[in-house]
Amino acid sequence: MNKYKIISSLIEQDYFLIELYGINELGGCTCYKGKKCSCSGKHPVKFNWKDNFIKSDEELKNILKQHPNANFGIITGNGLVVIDIDPRHGGFESLEKIKDKLPTPEMTVKTGGGGYHFYYRTEEHVGNRTNILPGIDIRGEGGLVVAPGSKHKSGEYYIIEEGVEKDE
């Protein structure tokens, strides 16, 4: 897996990416909390992250040079909505009930925790909602999701399954 190639490709496709803390060699977050972090590898490095998305390939290279374990996040909103399926909380069972009503996503990502992120574009204003059904959250205006190429605390990676150019 080439993290640089994946993230660079997402930036080229007009996704807004930000740097997240990563997962260290011990399986903990690279933030000061380490293994005690409750959202390991999933929270922004910069406080004002919504205004600090990565704007160039050079900026991405510098981040990876300074922080090779960095994870990345995709800012949702501005027409981008992500449905987050969490199998640990019944997400697959809930998805079975609604899958026939969902349009085809522009991108499908298998998460490091074994769930899925389904990416959609819409003209409608969509906010963030948790547990709309057991194990299903929606990320819209003001939200973010962990980007493909990032490492989960389980040691697994977020992987693009369908919809955009994959890194084979």
Coordinates of N, CA and C in Angstrom, one line a residue:
M1 N 0.8 -1.2 0.0 CA 0.0 0.0 0.0 C 0.9 1.2 0.0
N2 N 0.6 2.1 -0.9 CA 1.4 3.4 -1.0 C 0.5 4.5 -0.5
K3 N 0.7 4.9 0.8 CA -0.2 5.9 1.4 C -0.1 7.2 0.6
Y4 N 1.1 7.6 0.3 CA 1.3 8.9 -0.5 C 0.4 8.9 -1.8
K5 N 0.5 7.8 -2.5 CA -0.2 7.7 -3.8 C -1.7 7.8 -3.6
I6 N -2.2 7.1 -2.5 CA -3.7 7.1 -2.3 C -4.1 8.5 -1.9
I7 N -3.4 9.1 -0.9 CA -3.9 10.5 -0.5 C -3.7 11.5 -1.6
S8 N -2.6 11.4 -2.3 CA -2.4 12.4 -3.4 C -3.6 12.3 -4.5
S9 N -4.0 11.0 -4.7 CA -5.1 10.8 -5.7 C -6.4 11.4 -5.2
L10 N -6.6 11.2 -3.9 CA -7.9 11.8 -3.3 C -7.9 13.3 -3.4
I11 N -6.7 13.9 -3.1 CA -6.6 15.4 -3.2 C -6.9 15.8 -4.7
E12 N -6.3 15.1 -5.6 CA -6.6 15.4 -7.1 C -8.0 15.3 -7.4
Q13 N -8.8 14.4 -6.7 CA -10.2 14.2 -7.0 C -11.1 15.2 -6.2
D14 N -10.4 16.2 -5.6 CA -11.1 17.3 -4.9 C -11.7 16.9 -3.6
Y15 N -11.2 15.9 -3.0 CA -11.6 15.7 -1.6 C -10.7 16.6 -0.7
F16 N -11.2 17.1 0.4 CA -10.5 17.9 1.3 C -9.9 17.1 2.4
L17 N -8.6 16.9 2.4 CA -7.9 16.1 3.3 C -7.1 16.8 4.4
I18 N -7.1 16.3 5.6 CA -6.4 16.9 6.7 C -5.5 15.8 7.4
E19 N -4.5 16.3 8.1 CA -3.7 15.4 8.8 C -4.3 15.0 10.2
L20 N -4.3 13.7 10.4 CA -4.8 13.1 11.7 C -3.6 12.5 12.4
Y21 N -3.7 12.4 13.7 CA -2.7 11.6 14.4 C -2.8 10.2 13.9
G22 N -1.6 9.5 14.0 CA -1.6 8.2 13.4 C -1.5 7.1 14.5
I23 N -1.1 5.9 14.2 CA -0.9 4.8 15.1 C 0.6 4.5 15.2
N24 N 1.1 4.5 16.4 CA 2.5 4.2 16.6 C 2.9 2.8 16.6
E25 N 4.1 2.5 16.7 CA 4.6 1.1 16.6 C 4.0 0.2 17.7
L26 N 3.6 0.8 18.8 CA 3.0 0.0 19.9 C 1.5 -0.1 19.8
G27 N 0.9 0.4 18.7 CA -0.5 0.3 18.5 C -1.3 1.4 19.2
G28 N -0.7 2.4 19.7 CA -1.3 3.5 20.3 C -1.4 4.7 19.4
C29 N -2.1 5.7 19.8 CA -2.2 7.0 19.1 C -0.8 7.7 19.2
T30 N -0.5 8.5 18.1 CA 0.7 9.3 18.1 C 0.5 10.6 18.9
C31 N -0.7 10.8 19.4 CA -0.9 12.0 20.2 C -0.3 11.7 21.6
Y32 N -0.2 12.7 22.5 CA 0.4 12.5 23.8 C -0.3 11.5 24.7
K33 N -1.5 11.1 24.4 CA -2.2 10.1 25.2 C -1.8 8.7 24.9
G34 N -1.2 8.4 23.7 CA -0.7 7.1 23.3 C -1.9 6.1 23.4
K35 N -1.6 4.9 24.1 CA -2.6 3.9 24.2 C -3.8 4.3 24.9
K36 N -3.8 5.3 25.7 CA -5.0 5.8 26.5 C -5.9 6.6 25.7
C37 N -5.6 7.0 24.5 CA -6.4 7.8 23.6 C -7.7 7.1 23.2
S38 N -8.8 7.7 23.4 CA -10.1 7.1 23.1 C -10.5 7.1 21.6
C39 N -9.7 7.9 20.8 CA -10.0 7.9 19.4 C -8.7 7.8 18.6
S40 N -7.9 6.8 18.9 CA -6.6 6.6 18.4 C -6.6 6.7 16.8
G41 N -5.7 7.5 16.3 CA -5.6 7.6 14.9 C -6.7 8.3 14.1
K42 N -7.7 8.9 14.8 CA -8.9 9.4 14.2 C -9.1 10.9 14.5
H43 N -8.2 11.5 15.1 CA -8.5 12.9 15.5 C -7.4 13.9 14.9
P44 N -7.9 15.1 14.5 CA -7.0 16.0 13.8 C -5.8 16.5 14.6
V45 N -4.7 16.7 13.9 CA -3.5 17.3 14.5 C -3.7 18.8 14.8
K46 N -4.3 19.5 13.9 CA -4.5 20.9 14.1 C -5.9 21.2 14.6
F47 N -5.9 22.2 15.6 CA -7.1 22.6 16.2 C -8.1 23.1 15.2
N48 N -7.7 24.0 14.3 CA -8.6 24.6 13.4 C -8.6 23.8 12.0
W49 N -8.8 22.5 12.2 CA -8.7 21.6 11.1 C -9.6 21.8 9.9
K50 N -10.8 22.4 10.1 CA -11.7 22.6 9.0 C -11.1 23.6 8.0
D51 N -10.2 24.5 8.4 CA -9.6 25.5 7.6 C -8.2 25.1 7.2
N52 N -7.7 24.0 7.5 CA -6.4 23.6 7.3 C -6.2 22.3 6.4
F53 N -7.0 22.2 5.4 CA -6.9 21.0 4.5 C -5.6 21.1 3.7
I54 N -5.2 20.0 3.2 CA -3.9 19.9 2.5 C -4.2 20.4 1.1
K55 N -3.4 21.4 0.7 CA -3.6 22.1 -0.6 C -2.7 21.7 -1.7
S56 N -1.6 21.0 -1.4 CA -0.7 20.7 -2.5 C 0.0 19.4 -2.2
D57 N 0.6 18.9 -3.3 CA 1.4 17.6 -3.2 C 2.6 17.9 -2.3
E58 N 3.2 19.0 -2.4 CA 4.4 19.4 -1.6 C 4.1 19.3 -0.1
E59 N 2.9 19.9 0.2 CA 2.5 19.9 1.6 C 2.3 18.5 2.1
L60 N 1.7 17.6 1.3 CA 1.5 16.2 1.6 C 2.8 15.5 1.9
K61 N 3.8 15.7 1.0 CA 5.1 15.1 1.1 C 5.8 15.6 2.4
N62 N 5.7 16.9 2.7 CA 6.3 17.4 4.0 C 5.7 16.7 5.2
I63 N 4.4 16.5 5.2 CA 3.7 15.9 6.3 C 4.2 14.5 6.5
L64 N 4.3 13.7 5.4 CA 4.7 12.3 5.5 C 6.2 12.2 5.8
K65 N 7.0 13.2 5.4 CA 8.4 13.2 5.8 C 8.6 13.4 7.3
Q66 N 7.8 14.4 7.9 CA 7.9 14.7 9.3 C 7.2 13.7 10.2
H67 N 6.1 13.1 9.6 CA 5.2 12.2 10.4 C 4.8 11.0 9.6
P68 N 5.8 10.1 9.4 CA 5.5 8.9 8.5 C 4.3 8.1 9.0
N69 N 4.0 8.1 10.3 CA 2.8 7.4 10.8 C 1.5 8.1 10.7
A70 N 1.5 9.3 10.1 CA 0.3 10.1 10.1 C -0.8 9.4 9.4
N71 N -2.0 9.6 9.9 CA -3.2 9.2 9.2 C -3.8 10.5 8.6
F72 N -4.8 10.3 7.8 CA -5.5 11.4 7.1 C -7.0 11.3 7.2
G73 N -7.6 12.4 7.2 CA -9.1 12.5 7.3 C -9.6 13.2 6.1
I74 N -10.8 12.9 5.7 CA -11.5 13.6 4.7 C -12.6 14.4 5.3
I75 N -12.6 15.7 5.0 CA -13.7 16.6 5.6 C -15.0 16.3 4.8
T76 N -16.0 16.1 5.5 CA -17.3 15.9 4.9 C -18.1 17.3 4.9
G77 N -19.2 17.3 4.1 CA -19.9 18.5 4.0 C -19.7 19.1 2.6
N78 N -20.2 20.3 2.3 CA -20.0 20.9 1.0 C -20.4 19.9 -0.1
G79 N -21.5 19.1 0.1 CA -22.0 18.2 -0.8 C -21.5 16.8 -0.6
L80 N -20.5 16.5 0.2 CA -20.0 15.2 0.5 C -20.7 14.6 1.8
V81 N -21.3 13.5 1.6 CA -21.9 12.8 2.8 C -21.3 11.4 2.8
V82 N -21.0 10.9 4.0 CA -20.5 9.5 4.2 C -21.4 8.8 5.2
I83 N -21.8 7.6 4.8 CA -22.5 6.7 5.7 C -21.5 5.8 6.2
D84 N -21.4 5.7 7.6 CA -20.4 4.9 8.3 C -21.1 3.7 8.9
I85 N -20.7 2.5 8.5 CA -21.3 1.3 9.0 C -20.3 0.7 10.0
D86 N -20.7 0.5 11.3 CA -19.9 -0.1 12.3 C -20.5 -1.4 12.7
P87 N -19.8 -2.5 12.3 CA -20.3 -3.9 12.6 C -20.4 -4.2 14.1
R88 N -19.5 -3.6 14.9 CA -19.6 -3.9 16.3 C -20.8 -3.4 17.0
H89 N -21.6 -2.6 16.4 CA -22.8 -2.1 16.9 C -24.1 -2.4 16.1
G90 N -23.9 -3.5 15.3 CA -25.1 -3.9 14.5 C -25.3 -3.3 13.2
G91 N -24.2 -2.6 12.7 CA -24.3 -1.9 11.4 C -24.7 -2.7 10.2
F92 N -24.1 -4.0 10.1 CA -24.4 -4.8 8.9 C -25.9 -5.2 8.9
E93 N -26.4 -5.5 10.1 CA -27.8 -5.9 10.2 C -28.7 -4.7 9.8
S94 N -28.4 -3.5 10.3 CA -29.1 -2.3 9.9 C -29.0 -2.0 8.4
L95 N -27.8 -2.2 7.9 CA -27.6 -1.9 6.5 C -28.5 -2.8 5.6
E96 N -28.7 -4.1 6.0 CA -29.6 -5.0 5.3 C -31.0 -4.4 5.1
K97 N -31.5 -3.7 6.1 CA -32.8 -3.1 6.1 C -33.0 -2.0 5.1
I98 N -31.9 -1.3 4.8 CA -32.0 0.0 4.0 C -31.2 -0.1 2.7
K99 N -30.4 -1.1 2.4 CA -29.5 -1.1 1.3 C -30.2 -1.0 -0.1
D100 N -31.4 -1.5 -0.2 CA -32.1 -1.3 -1.5 C -32.6 0.1 -1.7
K101 N -32.6 1.0 -0.7 CA -33.0 2.3 -0.8 C -31.8 3.3 -1.1
L102 N -30.6 2.8 -1.0 CA -29.4 3.6 -1.1 C -29.0 3.7 -2.6
P103 N -28.6 4.9 -3.0 CA -28.0 4.9 -4.4 C -26.6 4.3 -4.4
T104 N -26.0 4.2 -5.6 CA -24.7 3.6 -5.7 C -23.7 4.7 -5.2
P105 N -22.8 4.3 -4.2 CA -21.9 5.3 -3.7 C -20.8 5.7 -4.8
E106 N -20.2 6.9 -4.7 CA -19.1 7.2 -5.6 C -17.8 6.5 -5.1
M107 N -17.7 6.2 -3.9 CA -16.6 5.4 -3.4 C -17.0 4.6 -2.2
T108 N -16.5 3.4 -2.1 CA -16.7 2.5 -0.9 C -15.3 2.2 -0.3
V109 N -15.3 2.4 1.0 CA -14.0 2.1 1.7 C -14.3 1.1 2.8
K110 N -13.5 0.1 2.9 CA -13.5 -0.9 4.0 C -12.7 -0.2 5.1
T111 N -13.2 -0.1 6.3 CA -12.5 0.6 7.4 C -11.6 -0.4 8.0
G112 N -10.6 0.1 8.8 CA -9.7 -0.7 9.5 C -10.4 -1.5 10.6
G113 N -11.5 -1.1 11.1 CA -12.3 -1.8 12.1 C -13.3 -2.8 11.5
G114 N -13.2 -3.0 10.2 CA -14.1 -4.0 9.6 C -15.4 -3.5 9.1
G115 N -15.7 -2.3 9.2 CA -16.9 -1.7 8.7 C -16.7 -1.1 7.3
Y116 N -17.6 -0.2 6.9 CA -17.6 0.4 5.6 C -17.9 1.9 5.7
H117 N -17.3 2.7 4.8 CA -17.7 4.1 4.6 C -18.2 4.1 3.1
F118 N -19.5 4.6 3.0 CA -20.1 4.8 1.6 C -20.1 6.3 1.4
Y119 N -19.5 6.8 0.3 CA -19.4 8.2 0.0 C -20.4 8.6 -1.1
Y120 N -21.1 9.7 -0.8 CA -22.1 10.2 -1.7 C -22.0 11.7 -1.9
R121 N -22.4 12.2 -3.1 CA -22.5 13.6 -3.3 C -24.0 14.0 -3.4
T122 N -24.3 15.1 -2.8 CA -25.7 15.6 -2.8 C -25.7 17.1 -2.8
E123 N -26.8 17.6 -3.3 CA -27.0 19.1 -3.3 C -27.7 19.5 -2.0
E124 N -28.2 18.5 -1.2 CA -28.9 18.8 0.0 C -28.0 19.1 1.2
H125 N -28.4 19.9 2.1 CA -27.7 20.1 3.4 C -27.9 18.9 4.3
V126 N -26.8 18.2 4.6 CA -26.9 17.0 5.5 C -25.9 17.3 6.7
G127 N -26.4 17.1 7.9 CA -25.6 17.3 9.0 C -25.0 15.9 9.5
N128 N -24.4 15.9 10.7 CA -23.9 14.7 11.3 C -24.9 14.1 12.2
R129 N -25.1 12.8 12.1 CA -26.0 12.1 13.0 C -25.4 10.7 13.4
T130 N -25.5 10.4 14.6 CA -25.0 9.1 15.1 C -26.2 8.2 15.3
N131 N -25.9 6.9 15.1 CA -26.9 5.9 15.4 C -28.3 6.1 14.8
I132 N -28.3 6.5 13.5 CA -29.6 6.7 12.9 C -30.3 5.4 12.8
L133 N -29.6 4.3 12.7 CA -30.0 2.9 13.0 C -28.8 2.3 13.8
P134 N -29.0 1.2 14.5 CA -27.9 0.7 15.2 C -26.7 0.4 14.3
G135 N -25.6 1.0 14.7 CA -24.3 0.9 14.0 C -24.2 1.7 12.7
I136 N -25.1 2.7 12.5 CA -25.0 3.5 11.3 C -25.0 5.0 11.7
D137 N -23.9 5.7 11.3 CA -23.8 7.1 11.5 C -23.7 7.8 10.1
I138 N -24.0 9.1 10.1 CA -23.9 9.9 8.9 C -23.0 11.0 9.2
R139 N -22.0 11.3 8.3 CA -21.1 12.4 8.4 C -21.4 13.3 7.2
G140 N -21.7 14.6 7.6 CA -22.0 15.6 6.6 C -21.3 16.9 7.1
E141 N -22.0 18.0 7.0 CA -21.5 19.3 7.3 C -20.7 19.3 8.6
G142 N -19.5 19.8 8.6 CA -18.7 19.9 9.9 C -18.1 18.6 10.4
G143 N -18.2 17.5 9.6 CA -17.7 16.2 10.0 C -16.4 15.8 9.3
L144 N -16.0 14.7 9.6 CA -14.8 14.1 9.0 C -14.9 12.6 9.1
V145 N -14.2 11.9 8.2 CA -14.0 10.4 8.3 C -12.5 10.1 8.0
V146 N -12.1 9.0 8.5 CA -10.7 8.6 8.3 C -10.6 8.2 6.8
A147 N -9.5 8.7 6.2 CA -9.3 8.4 4.8 C -8.7 7.1 4.5
P148 N -8.9 6.5 3.3 CA -8.2 5.3 2.9 C -6.7 5.5 2.9
G149 N -6.0 4.5 3.2 CA -4.5 4.6 3.4 C -4.1 4.8 4.8
S150 N -5.1 5.1 5.7 CA -4.8 5.3 7.1 C -4.9 4.0 7.9
K151 N -4.2 3.9 9.0 CA -4.1 2.7 9.8 C -5.0 2.8 11.0
H152 N -5.7 1.8 11.2 CA -6.6 1.7 12.4 C -5.8 1.1 13.6
K153 N -6.3 1.3 14.8 CA -5.6 0.8 16.0 C -5.5 -0.7 16.0
S154 N -6.4 -1.4 15.2 CA -6.4 -2.8 15.1 C -5.2 -3.3 14.3
G155 N -4.5 -2.4 13.6 CA -3.4 -2.7 12.7 C -3.8 -2.9 11.2
E156 N -5.1 -2.9 11.0 CA -5.6 -2.9 9.6 C -5.7 -1.6 9.0
Y157 N -5.8 -1.5 7.7 CA -5.8 -0.2 7.0 C -7.2 0.0 6.4
Y158 N -7.5 1.3 6.2 CA -8.7 1.7 5.5 C -8.4 1.5 4.0
I159 N -9.2 0.8 3.3 CA -8.9 0.4 1.9 C -10.0 0.7 1.0
I160 N -9.7 1.3 -0.2 CA -10.7 1.6 -1.2 C -11.1 0.3 -1.8
E161 N -12.4 0.0 -1.9 CA -12.9 -1.2 -2.5 C -13.5 -0.9 -3.9
E162 N -14.2 0.2 -4.0 CA -14.9 0.5 -5.3 C -15.0 2.0 -5.4
G163 N -15.0 2.5 -6.7 CA -15.5 3.8 -7.0 C -14.4 4.8 -7.4
V164 N -13.2 4.7 -7.0 CA -12.1 5.5 -7.4 C -10.9 4.7 -7.7
E165 N -9.9 5.2 -8.4 CA -8.7 4.5 -8.7 C -8.1 3.9 -7.5
K166 N -7.9 2.6 -7.5 CA -7.3 1.9 -6.3 C -5.8 1.8 -6.5
D167 N -5.1 1.7 -5.4 CA -3.7 1.4 -5.4 C -3.5 -0.1 -5.3
E168 N -3.2 -0.7 -6.4 CA -3.1 -2.2 -6.4 C -1.7 -2.6 -6.0

